[in-house]
Amino acid sequence: MAGGWSRDGAVQDQIDSSVEDAVAAARSRLRDGVSLLHCEECGEVIPEARRIAVPGVRLCLHCQNEIDSSQGKQHLFNRRGSKDSQLR
Ligand SMILES: [Zn+2]
C-alpha cells in the first residue's frame, strides 16, 4: 500500500527532527560547561589557563581569533535579526 509508506516517512521525519533537537541541546550544554582539552579546529592542546579563563572553550586562541574575525560580524547580525523577528 502506497499510503503505508508515506506514513512511515512522516514518522521517520519526526524521529529525525527530535534527534536533531537532542543533539543541538547536548551541544549547547557542552558549549556552556565543559572546556575541551584540544582545539576543535586544529587539535592543538588548549592551555589550562585558557580553559579556566574561558568556560566551555572549544578552540585554541589562534583558531578563536580567526573565527572571531571572520564570523564576529555575522553573529551580531544574526542576533539582531532574530530579536527583530521576535518583536514582530
Ligand atoms: Zn586551534
Short mmCIF file of C-alpha atoms and ligand atoms in Angstrom, two decimals:
data_model
loop_
_atom_site.label_atom_id
_atom_site.label_comp_id
_atom_site.label_asym_id
_atom_site.label_seq_id
_atom_site.Cartn_x
_atom_site.Cartn_y
_atom_site.Cartn_z
CA MET A 1 0.00 0.00 0.00
CA ALA A 2 1.32 3.37 -1.01
CA GLY A 3 -0.37 5.10 1.97
CA GLY A 4 1.52 2.96 4.45
CA TRP A 5 4.87 4.03 3.03
CA SER A 6 4.14 7.74 3.23
CA ARG A 7 3.01 7.38 6.84
CA ASP A 8 6.29 5.64 7.68
CA GLY A 9 8.14 8.51 6.10
CA ALA A 10 6.35 11.05 8.26
CA VAL A 11 7.20 9.13 11.44
CA GLN A 12 10.83 8.96 10.36
CA ASP A 13 10.84 12.73 9.81
CA GLN A 14 9.62 13.27 13.37
CA ILE A 15 12.30 10.95 14.75
CA ASP A 16 14.98 12.72 12.76
CA SER A 17 13.96 16.16 13.98
CA SER A 18 13.78 15.11 17.64
CA VAL A 19 17.26 13.56 17.35
CA GLU A 20 18.49 16.82 15.90
CA ASP A 21 16.93 18.70 18.80
CA ALA A 22 18.64 16.41 21.28
CA VAL A 23 21.98 16.85 19.56
CA ALA A 24 21.56 20.61 19.49
CA ALA A 25 20.65 20.63 23.18
CA ALA A 26 23.66 18.48 24.05
CA ARG A 27 25.93 20.74 22.02
CA SER A 28 24.72 23.92 23.68
CA ARG A 29 25.15 22.27 27.09
CA LEU A 30 28.73 21.35 26.19
CA ARG A 31 29.37 24.84 24.95
CA ASP A 32 28.30 26.33 28.27
CA GLY A 33 30.16 24.00 30.60
CA VAL A 34 32.95 21.66 29.60
CA SER A 35 36.17 23.02 28.17
CA LEU A 36 37.93 20.89 25.59
CA LEU A 37 41.50 19.71 26.13
CA HIS A 38 42.27 20.03 22.44
CA CYS A 39 41.22 22.63 19.91
CA GLU A 40 38.19 21.54 17.93
CA GLU A 41 39.65 23.09 14.77
CA CYS A 42 43.35 22.20 14.70
CA GLY A 43 43.73 19.69 17.55
CA GLU A 44 46.33 21.76 19.39
CA VAL A 45 46.36 21.44 23.18
CA ILE A 46 44.43 24.30 24.75
CA PRO A 47 46.45 25.70 27.67
CA GLU A 48 44.91 25.07 31.09
CA ALA A 49 44.92 28.80 31.86
CA ARG A 50 42.76 29.42 28.81
CA ARG A 51 40.38 26.58 29.70
CA ILE A 52 39.92 28.06 33.16
CA ALA A 53 39.59 31.61 31.89
CA VAL A 54 37.05 30.68 29.20
CA PRO A 55 34.47 28.16 30.48
CA GLY A 56 33.33 25.87 27.69
CA VAL A 57 36.24 26.84 25.45
CA ARG A 58 36.47 24.70 22.32
CA LEU A 59 39.18 26.39 20.29
CA CYS A 60 42.78 27.41 20.84
CA LEU A 61 43.50 31.12 20.90
CA HIS A 62 44.68 31.14 17.31
CA CYS A 63 41.57 29.46 15.87
CA GLN A 64 39.28 31.50 18.13
CA ASN A 65 40.81 34.70 16.78
CA GLU A 66 40.38 33.53 13.21
CA ILE A 67 36.72 32.67 13.78
CA ASP A 68 36.06 35.86 15.72
CA SER A 69 37.45 37.99 12.92
CA SER A 70 35.65 36.11 10.15
CA GLN A 71 32.31 35.43 11.87
CA GLY A 72 32.03 38.08 14.57
CA LYS A 73 30.05 40.49 12.44
CA GLN A 74 27.83 37.69 11.18
CA HIS A 75 27.00 36.61 14.75
CA LEU A 76 25.99 40.14 15.70
CA PHE A 77 23.86 40.42 12.59
CA ASN A 78 22.10 37.10 13.29
CA ARG A 79 21.38 38.02 16.89
CA ARG A 80 19.87 41.30 15.82
CA GLY A 81 17.86 39.55 13.13
CA SER A 82 16.28 37.02 15.49
CA LYS A 83 15.45 39.71 18.04
CA ASP A 84 13.74 41.61 15.25
CA SER A 85 11.61 38.65 14.23
CA GLN A 86 10.53 38.06 17.84
CA LEU A 87 9.19 41.58 18.07
CA ARG A 88 7.03 41.15 15.01
ZN ZN B 1 43.24 25.61 17.01
#
